[in-house]
Amino acid sequence: MKTKSKKTELILFGDLHNHCNISYAHGSLERAIAFSKLSLDFVSITGHAGWPDMNTKDISIKHIIDFHKVGFQKLKKNWKKILETIKKEKDIIIYPGYEVHSNKYGDQTIVFKDIKKHELLVDQIDILKMKFKKNKIKNYIFMPHHLSYKQGRRGVNWDIFEENVSPVVELYSMHGCSENDQAEYPFLHSMGPRNYKNTVKYALEKRIKLGFIANTDHHSASPGSYGHGRFGVLVKSKNRNSIFKSINERKTFALTGDKIIPNIYLNKKVFGSEVKIQKNNLLDINVEGRFAIEYIDIIKNTNLYKRFNCKDQKNIKNKKNISIINIDFGWGERNKEFLWNGELLFKNIDIITIENKFRGPEIVSPLDKKSKYSFFIPEVKKFKNKIKFKFLTSGNSNNYTNETSGFTILAKLKKNSQITTITNNKKFEILTKDLFKGSASFNLGEIDTPAILFNKIPNFKEWNFQKKITLPLKKDDNVYIKIKQKNNQICWTSPFFIK
């Protein structure tokens, strides 16, 4: 998972806001930790701690009030035990954290750098911030999330936003996208739609400095669940201090799912930085996608300044002869779960990297119920030229919800290279030369049976983009880069702030 940026920093991936049954949500803490290891370098598994201004007098929402109260008490009772559990974990960096709801000030996740005996403090957000300062608590961040719900309805309150306490905000999660009120991925949760004055666009127009991250906010013990949100951070080394420092410096980029790599610098400064104006302000863009890139946008002062596609670059060379292969598993009868058990064999293919794309169950409310298979932990064993797998998918619940899982594979393809899938007593073979022409799909049986999709292999220039341009800038401008792939996976860099 460690990837080097152009300037040799490491790029690590994490999810700092997700839930399991340590409060009100589904799936165990142990399942959440195991699932996070499949695609992340660091994680915070979030407990719901309180809702100081919850309207407890409205009997029409008694069922909602009740499960919140039960969840809050459950976290309080087990808080010390949870800290002890995550402290023992050695295979992934875990940050302790919890969430406080607020109608007035918006929901916030509090994440601590170190695993100590943190007190579970709950109060209105403005009072809670004062308590942290009064108690001289150090090394924490308050992270506003699902920003775009209307203020008063658990959306962000920019009036109390503090840049030094909240260096980053959650731009995207399974709630939707808060970039602006017209962006992809609208808010469709029962809590309501987006509101312009609660978007990132509005904040940047008010000259608020903030970095971008994405988290899943998943409620089924599935941190890093593909497509629900995660983020990348540029660090000097893989340890909790370095990661936390870089988050505070806004060296972050938000992702919907695919691990798009944005090596992007303005006047040799990384995104999230404050940048001095020069005579010629050089924006150096070097993007490595995980699918064919649809466009790359330069967003200046919240408006589209310039849009590029992959034809808007010189004829870049694939010096290392690397190709990208995407294989998806899923489909079948609606809502019916299916256990995939098999292997992928690679002939005349040298594998460089395999990235898992596993989704957690599409459930949020504690009132929802799923079958006993829903929390099966995917099993993957990776060899030189083979992947052995065992994981669960569910037939898409509707025609707009993608519930597939799969793999992204970076590899060197030789002559007559071939991929063979043997799974659930079926065997399928495909030559990679045919995938350069277009995708190939296979069903396990007749109509309404699970299927496998071998996606079209894009040419190198389609999933890589390199360009240098000069930007006219003035003091207090902000600039960020948005990358969208043809599979609707998106990356947003934190803004550059011009001084």
Coordinates of C-alpha atoms in Angstrom, one line a residue:
M1 CA 0.0 0.0 0.0
K2 CA 3.0 2.3 0.4
T3 CA 3.5 4.4 -2.7
K4 CA 6.1 7.0 -3.3
S5 CA 5.2 10.5 -4.5
K6 CA 7.3 12.4 -7.1
K7 CA 9.1 14.1 -4.2
T8 CA 9.8 10.7 -2.5
E9 CA 7.3 11.1 0.3
L10 CA 5.4 8.0 1.1
I11 CA 1.7 7.9 0.3
L12 CA -0.4 6.0 2.9
F13 CA -4.2 5.4 2.9
G14 CA -6.6 5.6 5.7
D15 CA -10.2 5.9 7.0
L16 CA -10.7 8.0 10.2
H17 CA -14.5 7.7 10.5
N18 CA -16.4 4.5 10.5
H19 CA -18.5 2.5 12.9
C20 CA -19.1 -1.0 14.3
N21 CA -21.0 -2.4 17.2
I22 CA -18.9 -0.7 19.9
S23 CA -21.8 1.7 19.9
Y24 CA -24.9 1.6 17.6
A25 CA -23.8 -0.1 14.3
H26 CA -23.2 -3.6 13.0
G27 CA -20.3 -6.0 13.2
S28 CA -17.6 -6.5 15.8
L29 CA -14.5 -4.4 16.5
E30 CA -12.4 -7.4 15.7
R31 CA -14.1 -7.6 12.2
A32 CA -13.5 -3.9 11.7
I33 CA -9.8 -4.2 12.4
A34 CA -9.4 -7.2 10.2
F35 CA -11.3 -5.5 7.3
S36 CA -9.2 -2.4 7.6
K37 CA -6.0 -4.4 7.0
L38 CA -7.3 -5.4 3.5
S39 CA -6.8 -1.9 2.0
L40 CA -5.6 0.6 4.6
D41 CA -2.4 1.6 6.3
F42 CA -4.1 3.4 9.2
V43 CA -7.6 3.7 10.7
S44 CA -9.7 5.1 13.5
I45 CA -12.8 3.0 14.4
T46 CA -15.4 5.4 15.7
G47 CA -17.8 5.1 18.6
H48 CA -21.0 7.2 18.8
A49 CA -20.6 9.0 22.1
G50 CA -23.5 11.4 22.5
W51 CA -26.0 13.9 21.1
P52 CA -26.4 16.8 23.6
D53 CA -29.2 18.6 21.7
M54 CA -31.1 15.6 20.6
N55 CA -34.9 16.2 20.7
T56 CA -36.0 13.5 23.1
K57 CA -39.6 14.8 23.4
D58 CA -40.7 14.0 19.9
I59 CA -42.5 10.6 20.2
S60 CA -42.6 10.3 16.4
I61 CA -38.8 9.5 16.4
K62 CA -38.8 7.5 19.6
H63 CA -37.3 4.5 17.7
I64 CA -34.4 6.7 16.6
I65 CA -33.9 8.2 20.1
D66 CA -33.9 4.8 21.7
F67 CA -31.1 3.2 19.6
H68 CA -29.0 6.3 20.0
K69 CA -29.3 6.2 23.8
V70 CA -28.4 2.5 23.9
G71 CA -25.4 3.0 21.6
F72 CA -24.1 5.9 23.7
Q73 CA -24.3 3.9 26.9
K74 CA -22.6 0.9 25.2
L75 CA -19.6 3.0 24.2
K76 CA -19.3 4.6 27.6
K77 CA -19.4 1.2 29.3
N78 CA -16.8 -0.4 27.1
W79 CA -14.5 2.7 26.3
K80 CA -11.5 1.5 28.4
K81 CA -11.7 -2.0 27.0
I82 CA -11.8 -0.6 23.4
L83 CA -8.7 1.4 24.1
E84 CA -6.9 -1.6 25.5
T85 CA -7.9 -3.7 22.4
I86 CA -6.6 -1.2 19.8
K87 CA -3.4 -0.7 21.8
K88 CA -2.5 -4.3 21.3
E89 CA -2.9 -4.2 17.5
K90 CA 0.5 -4.2 15.7
D91 CA -0.3 -4.8 12.1
I92 CA -2.1 -1.5 11.4
I93 CA -1.9 1.9 12.9
I94 CA -5.1 2.7 14.9
Y95 CA -6.0 6.1 16.2
P96 CA -8.6 6.2 19.0
G97 CA -11.6 8.4 18.3
Y98 CA -15.3 9.0 19.0
E99 CA -18.2 11.0 17.5
V100 CA -20.4 13.6 19.0
H101 CA -23.7 14.6 17.2
S102 CA -25.0 18.1 17.2
N103 CA -28.0 19.7 15.5
K104 CA -26.6 23.2 16.1
Y105 CA -22.9 22.7 15.4
G106 CA -22.9 19.7 13.1
D107 CA -21.5 16.2 13.9
Q108 CA -17.8 16.0 14.7
T109 CA -15.4 13.1 15.0
I110 CA -12.6 13.6 17.5
V111 CA -9.4 11.7 16.7
F112 CA -6.5 11.4 19.0
K113 CA -2.9 10.9 18.0
D114 CA -1.9 8.6 20.8
I115 CA -3.6 5.7 22.5
K116 CA -3.9 6.8 26.1
K117 CA -6.6 6.7 28.8
H118 CA -8.6 9.4 27.0
E119 CA -11.7 10.5 28.9
L120 CA -14.9 10.2 26.9
L121 CA -16.0 13.8 27.1
V122 CA -19.4 14.7 25.6
D123 CA -20.9 18.2 25.3
Q124 CA -22.1 20.7 22.7
I125 CA -19.2 21.1 20.3
D126 CA -18.3 24.7 21.3
I127 CA -18.2 23.8 25.0
L128 CA -16.4 20.6 24.2
K129 CA -13.6 22.5 22.5
M130 CA -13.2 24.7 25.5
K131 CA -13.1 21.7 27.8
F132 CA -10.3 20.2 25.7
K133 CA -8.3 23.4 26.0
K134 CA -9.0 23.9 29.7
N135 CA -7.9 20.3 30.4
K136 CA -4.8 20.9 28.3
I137 CA -5.5 17.9 26.1
K138 CA -3.0 17.7 23.3
N139 CA -2.6 16.0 19.9
Y140 CA -6.2 15.7 18.7
I141 CA -8.4 17.0 15.8
F142 CA -12.1 17.8 15.6
M143 CA -13.2 16.6 12.1
P144 CA -16.6 17.9 10.8
H145 CA -18.3 15.4 8.6
H146 CA -21.4 15.0 6.3
L147 CA -21.0 18.7 6.1
S148 CA -23.7 19.5 3.6
Y149 CA -26.8 18.8 5.7
K150 CA -28.5 22.0 6.6
Q151 CA -27.2 23.8 9.7
G152 CA -29.5 22.9 12.6
R153 CA -29.9 19.4 11.0
R154 CA -26.4 18.1 11.9
G155 CA -24.7 19.9 9.0
V156 CA -21.4 21.8 9.6
N157 CA -21.5 25.2 11.3
W158 CA -18.8 27.3 9.8
D159 CA -19.2 30.0 12.4
I160 CA -17.4 27.9 15.0
F161 CA -14.9 26.4 12.6
E162 CA -11.3 26.6 13.9
E163 CA -8.5 25.9 11.3
N164 CA -6.0 24.9 14.0
V165 CA -8.4 22.4 15.6
S166 CA -9.9 21.1 12.3
P167 CA -7.2 21.1 9.7
V168 CA -9.2 18.7 7.5
V169 CA -12.9 18.1 6.8
E170 CA -14.7 15.1 5.4
L171 CA -15.5 16.0 1.8
Y172 CA -17.0 12.7 0.9
S173 CA -18.4 9.6 2.6
M174 CA -21.3 7.2 2.1
H175 CA -23.6 10.1 2.9
G176 CA -22.4 11.8 -0.4
C177 CA -20.2 14.6 -1.6
S178 CA -19.9 18.0 0.1
E179 CA -17.7 19.7 -2.5
N180 CA -20.6 21.8 -3.6
D181 CA -24.4 21.5 -3.9
Q182 CA -24.3 20.4 -7.5
A183 CA -21.4 17.9 -7.2
E184 CA -21.6 14.2 -8.0
Y185 CA -22.9 11.9 -5.3
P186 CA -25.9 13.9 -3.8
F187 CA -27.0 13.3 -0.2
L188 CA -29.8 10.7 -0.3
H189 CA -29.9 9.6 3.3
S190 CA -33.1 10.0 5.3
M191 CA -31.5 13.0 7.0
G192 CA -32.1 15.2 4.0
P193 CA -30.4 16.9 1.0
R194 CA -27.4 19.2 0.6
N195 CA -27.5 22.8 1.5
Y196 CA -25.2 25.3 -0.3
K197 CA -24.1 27.2 2.8
N198 CA -22.8 24.0 4.3
T199 CA -20.6 23.0 1.4
V200 CA -16.8 23.2 1.0
K201 CA -17.5 25.7 -1.8
Y202 CA -19.1 28.1 0.6
A203 CA -16.3 27.7 3.1
L204 CA -13.6 28.4 0.5
E205 CA -15.5 31.4 -0.7
K206 CA -15.4 32.7 2.9
R207 CA -11.5 32.2 2.8
I208 CA -11.6 29.4 5.3
K209 CA -8.5 27.3 5.1
L210 CA -9.2 23.5 5.2
G211 CA -7.8 20.3 3.8
F212 CA -9.8 17.5 2.2
I213 CA -10.2 13.9 3.3
A214 CA -12.8 11.2 2.7
N215 CA -13.9 8.5 5.1
T216 CA -16.5 5.8 4.7
D217 CA -18.7 6.6 7.7
H218 CA -19.6 2.9 7.2
H219 CA -21.8 1.4 9.9
S220 CA -21.0 -2.3 9.3
A221 CA -17.4 -2.8 10.6
S222 CA -15.9 -2.2 7.2
P223 CA -13.3 0.6 7.3
G224 CA -12.0 1.5 3.8
S225 CA -15.1 -0.1 2.2
Y226 CA -14.6 0.5 -1.6
G227 CA -16.5 3.3 -3.0
H228 CA -17.6 4.8 0.3
G229 CA -14.6 7.0 0.9
R230 CA -11.0 6.9 2.0
F231 CA -8.0 9.3 1.8
G232 CA -4.3 9.5 1.0
V233 CA -1.7 11.4 2.9
L234 CA 1.9 12.3 2.1
V235 CA 4.2 11.3 4.9
K236 CA 7.9 11.1 5.7
S237 CA 7.6 7.7 7.3
K238 CA 5.0 5.1 8.3
N239 CA 4.3 5.9 11.9
R240 CA 1.5 7.5 13.8
N241 CA 3.4 10.7 14.5
S242 CA 4.3 11.3 10.9
I243 CA 0.8 10.6 9.6
F244 CA -0.8 12.9 12.2
K245 CA 1.6 15.6 11.5
S246 CA 0.9 15.5 7.7
I247 CA -2.9 15.5 8.4
N248 CA -2.4 18.7 10.4
E249 CA -0.4 20.1 7.5
R250 CA -3.3 19.2 5.1
K251 CA -1.0 17.0 2.9
T252 CA -4.1 15.0 2.1
F253 CA -6.3 14.0 -0.8
A254 CA -9.9 12.7 -0.7
L255 CA -10.8 9.5 -2.6
T256 CA -14.1 7.8 -3.3
G257 CA -12.4 4.4 -3.6
D258 CA -9.7 3.9 -6.2
K259 CA -6.2 4.7 -5.0
I260 CA -5.5 7.5 -7.6
I261 CA -2.1 9.0 -7.0
P262 CA -1.9 12.9 -7.5
N263 CA 1.7 14.0 -7.7
I264 CA 0.8 17.6 -7.9
Y265 CA 2.9 20.6 -6.9
L266 CA 2.5 24.4 -7.2
N267 CA 5.7 26.4 -7.1
K268 CA 7.3 23.2 -5.7
K269 CA 4.9 23.1 -2.8
V270 CA 2.6 20.1 -2.1
F271 CA -1.2 20.5 -2.0
G272 CA -2.5 21.8 1.4
S273 CA 0.4 24.3 1.5
E274 CA 0.4 28.0 1.7
V275 CA 2.2 29.1 -1.5
K276 CA 4.0 32.3 -2.2
I277 CA 3.2 34.1 -5.5
Q278 CA 6.0 34.1 -8.1
K279 CA 6.4 35.7 -11.4
N280 CA 5.5 32.4 -13.1
N281 CA 3.4 30.2 -10.9
L282 CA 4.2 26.6 -12.1
L283 CA 1.6 23.9 -11.5
D284 CA 3.2 20.5 -12.0
I285 CA 0.6 17.8 -12.6
N286 CA 1.5 14.1 -12.6
V287 CA -1.4 11.8 -12.0
E288 CA -1.4 8.0 -11.9
G289 CA -5.0 6.7 -12.1
R290 CA -6.5 3.3 -11.5
F291 CA -8.8 3.3 -14.5
A292 CA -9.1 5.4 -17.6
I293 CA -9.2 9.1 -16.7
E294 CA -12.2 11.1 -17.9
Y295 CA -11.0 14.6 -16.9
I296 CA -8.7 16.6 -14.7
D297 CA -10.1 19.9 -13.4
I298 CA -8.2 22.9 -12.0
I299 CA -10.6 24.5 -9.5
K300 CA -9.6 28.1 -8.8
N301 CA -11.5 30.0 -6.1
T302 CA -14.2 27.3 -6.2
N303 CA -14.8 27.7 -10.0
L304 CA -13.6 25.6 -12.9
Y305 CA -10.5 27.3 -14.3
K306 CA -9.3 24.7 -16.8
R307 CA -10.4 21.1 -17.7
F308 CA -8.0 18.6 -19.3
N309 CA -8.4 15.1 -20.6
C310 CA -5.7 12.7 -21.5
K311 CA -5.4 14.0 -25.0
D312 CA -4.2 17.3 -23.6
Q313 CA -0.7 16.1 -22.9
K314 CA 2.4 15.2 -24.8
N315 CA 3.0 11.6 -25.9
I316 CA 4.2 10.3 -22.6
K317 CA 6.1 7.0 -22.6
N318 CA 5.4 3.9 -20.6
K319 CA 9.1 3.5 -19.6
K320 CA 8.4 0.6 -17.1
N321 CA 5.9 -1.1 -19.4
I322 CA 3.2 -1.2 -16.8
S323 CA -0.5 -1.9 -17.4
I324 CA -3.5 -1.7 -15.2
I325 CA -6.0 -4.5 -14.9
N326 CA -9.4 -4.2 -13.1
I327 CA -11.5 -7.3 -12.3
D328 CA -14.9 -7.0 -10.7
F329 CA -17.1 -9.7 -9.0
G330 CA -20.7 -9.5 -8.1
W331 CA -24.2 -9.1 -9.8
G332 CA -26.7 -11.9 -9.6
E333 CA -30.1 -12.0 -8.0
R334 CA -31.0 -8.7 -6.2
N335 CA -30.0 -8.7 -2.5
K336 CA -28.9 -12.3 -2.6
E337 CA -25.5 -12.9 -1.1
F338 CA -22.9 -15.1 -2.8
L339 CA -19.6 -16.5 -1.5
W340 CA -16.8 -16.4 -4.1
N341 CA -14.2 -19.1 -3.6
G342 CA -11.4 -19.5 -6.2
E343 CA -8.2 -18.1 -7.7
L344 CA -6.9 -15.9 -10.4
L345 CA -3.9 -17.3 -12.5
F346 CA -1.6 -15.0 -14.4
K347 CA 0.3 -16.4 -17.3
N348 CA 3.2 -14.3 -18.8
I349 CA 2.3 -11.5 -16.4
D350 CA 4.6 -10.0 -13.8
I351 CA 2.5 -8.6 -11.0
I352 CA 3.7 -5.4 -9.4
T353 CA 0.9 -4.5 -7.0
I354 CA -2.5 -5.9 -6.2
E355 CA -5.1 -3.5 -4.6
N356 CA -8.2 -5.0 -3.0
K357 CA -11.6 -3.4 -3.7
F358 CA -13.9 -5.0 -1.1
R359 CA -17.2 -3.4 0.0
G360 CA -18.9 -3.8 3.3
P361 CA -22.6 -4.6 3.6
E362 CA -24.9 -1.8 2.4
I363 CA -26.6 -1.2 5.8
V364 CA -26.6 1.8 8.1
S365 CA -29.4 1.8 10.6
P366 CA -29.2 -0.5 13.6
L367 CA -32.8 -1.4 12.7
D368 CA -31.7 -3.0 9.5
K369 CA -30.9 -6.8 9.5
K370 CA -28.7 -8.9 7.2
S371 CA -27.9 -12.6 7.0
K372 CA -25.2 -14.4 8.9
Y373 CA -22.8 -14.2 5.9
S374 CA -22.8 -10.4 5.9
F375 CA -19.7 -10.0 8.1
F376 CA -17.6 -12.7 6.5
I377 CA -14.0 -11.3 6.4
P378 CA -12.6 -11.5 2.9
E379 CA -9.6 -13.9 2.5
V380 CA -6.9 -13.1 0.0
K381 CA -3.6 -14.8 -0.5
K382 CA -1.2 -13.2 -3.0
F383 CA 1.5 -15.2 -4.8
K384 CA 3.9 -14.3 -7.6
N385 CA 1.5 -15.2 -10.4
K386 CA -1.7 -16.1 -8.5
I387 CA -4.4 -14.7 -6.2
K388 CA -6.4 -17.1 -4.1
F389 CA -9.6 -15.5 -2.8
K390 CA -12.7 -16.1 -0.7
F391 CA -15.1 -13.2 -0.3
L392 CA -18.8 -12.2 -0.3
T393 CA -20.8 -10.1 -2.7
S394 CA -24.4 -9.2 -2.8
G395 CA -26.6 -8.8 -5.9
N396 CA -27.0 -5.1 -6.5
S397 CA -30.0 -3.9 -4.4
N398 CA -31.2 -1.6 -7.2
N399 CA -30.0 -0.4 -10.6
Y400 CA -28.0 2.5 -9.2
T401 CA -26.2 0.9 -6.2
N402 CA -22.9 -0.9 -7.1
E403 CA -22.2 -3.7 -4.7
T404 CA -19.4 -5.4 -6.6
S405 CA -15.9 -6.2 -5.2
G406 CA -12.7 -7.0 -6.9
F407 CA -9.1 -6.2 -7.6
T408 CA -6.9 -3.6 -9.3
I409 CA -3.7 -5.1 -10.5
L410 CA -0.6 -3.2 -11.8
A411 CA 1.5 -5.5 -13.9
K412 CA 3.9 -6.0 -16.7
L413 CA 2.4 -7.9 -19.6
K414 CA 4.4 -10.1 -21.8
K415 CA 3.6 -11.7 -25.2
N416 CA 0.6 -14.0 -25.1
S417 CA -0.3 -13.0 -21.5
Q418 CA -3.5 -14.6 -20.2
I419 CA -5.7 -14.4 -17.1
T420 CA -7.6 -17.5 -15.9
T421 CA -10.3 -17.5 -13.2
I422 CA -11.2 -20.7 -11.5
T423 CA -14.1 -20.1 -9.1
N424 CA -17.1 -22.0 -7.7
N425 CA -16.5 -24.9 -10.1
K426 CA -16.2 -22.6 -13.2
K427 CA -13.2 -21.7 -15.3
F428 CA -12.9 -18.6 -17.5
E429 CA -9.9 -17.6 -19.6
I430 CA -9.1 -14.3 -21.4
L431 CA -6.1 -13.0 -23.3
T432 CA -5.0 -9.5 -22.2
K433 CA -4.6 -8.4 -25.9
D434 CA -8.3 -8.8 -26.2
L435 CA -8.9 -6.6 -23.1
F436 CA -7.1 -3.7 -24.8
K437 CA -10.0 -3.8 -27.3
G438 CA -12.8 -3.9 -24.7
S439 CA -14.1 -5.6 -21.6
A440 CA -15.2 -9.2 -21.3
S441 CA -17.8 -10.6 -18.8
F442 CA -18.8 -14.1 -17.7
N443 CA -21.8 -15.3 -15.7
L444 CA -21.6 -18.4 -13.5
G445 CA -24.9 -19.7 -15.0
E446 CA -28.1 -18.5 -16.5
I447 CA -29.9 -15.2 -16.0
D448 CA -29.7 -13.7 -12.5
T449 CA -26.5 -15.5 -11.6
P450 CA -23.3 -13.9 -10.3
A451 CA -20.8 -12.6 -12.8
I452 CA -17.2 -11.5 -13.4
L453 CA -16.1 -8.4 -15.3
F454 CA -12.7 -8.1 -16.9
N455 CA -12.6 -4.4 -17.6
K456 CA -11.0 -2.9 -20.7
I457 CA -7.3 -2.4 -20.2
P458 CA -6.6 1.3 -20.9
N459 CA -3.5 2.5 -22.8
F460 CA -0.8 4.1 -20.6
K461 CA -1.8 7.6 -21.7
E462 CA -5.4 7.0 -20.7
W463 CA -4.7 6.3 -17.0
N464 CA -1.7 8.6 -16.6
F465 CA -1.5 12.4 -17.1
Q466 CA 1.5 14.7 -17.1
K467 CA 1.4 18.4 -17.7
K468 CA 3.0 21.6 -16.5
I469 CA 1.2 25.0 -16.8
T470 CA 1.5 28.5 -15.4
L471 CA -1.3 29.9 -13.4
P472 CA -2.2 33.6 -12.9
L473 CA -2.6 34.0 -9.1
K474 CA -3.2 36.7 -6.6
K475 CA -3.2 36.9 -2.8
D476 CA -5.9 34.8 -1.0
D477 CA -6.6 32.6 -4.1
N478 CA -7.2 28.9 -3.5
V479 CA -6.6 26.2 -6.0
Y480 CA -7.3 22.4 -5.9
I481 CA -7.3 19.6 -8.4
K482 CA -10.1 17.2 -9.1
I483 CA -9.5 14.0 -11.0
K484 CA -12.4 11.9 -12.3
Q485 CA -12.1 8.5 -13.9
K486 CA -14.5 6.9 -16.3
N487 CA -15.7 4.5 -13.6
N488 CA -16.9 7.5 -11.6
Q489 CA -14.1 7.2 -9.0
I490 CA -12.9 10.7 -8.0
C491 CA -9.9 12.2 -6.3
W492 CA -9.8 15.7 -4.8
T493 CA -6.5 17.3 -3.6
S494 CA -6.5 19.6 -0.6
P495 CA -6.3 23.2 -1.8
F496 CA -3.2 25.3 -2.3
F497 CA -3.7 28.6 -0.4
I498 CA -2.0 31.6 -2.0
K499 CA -0.2 34.2 0.2

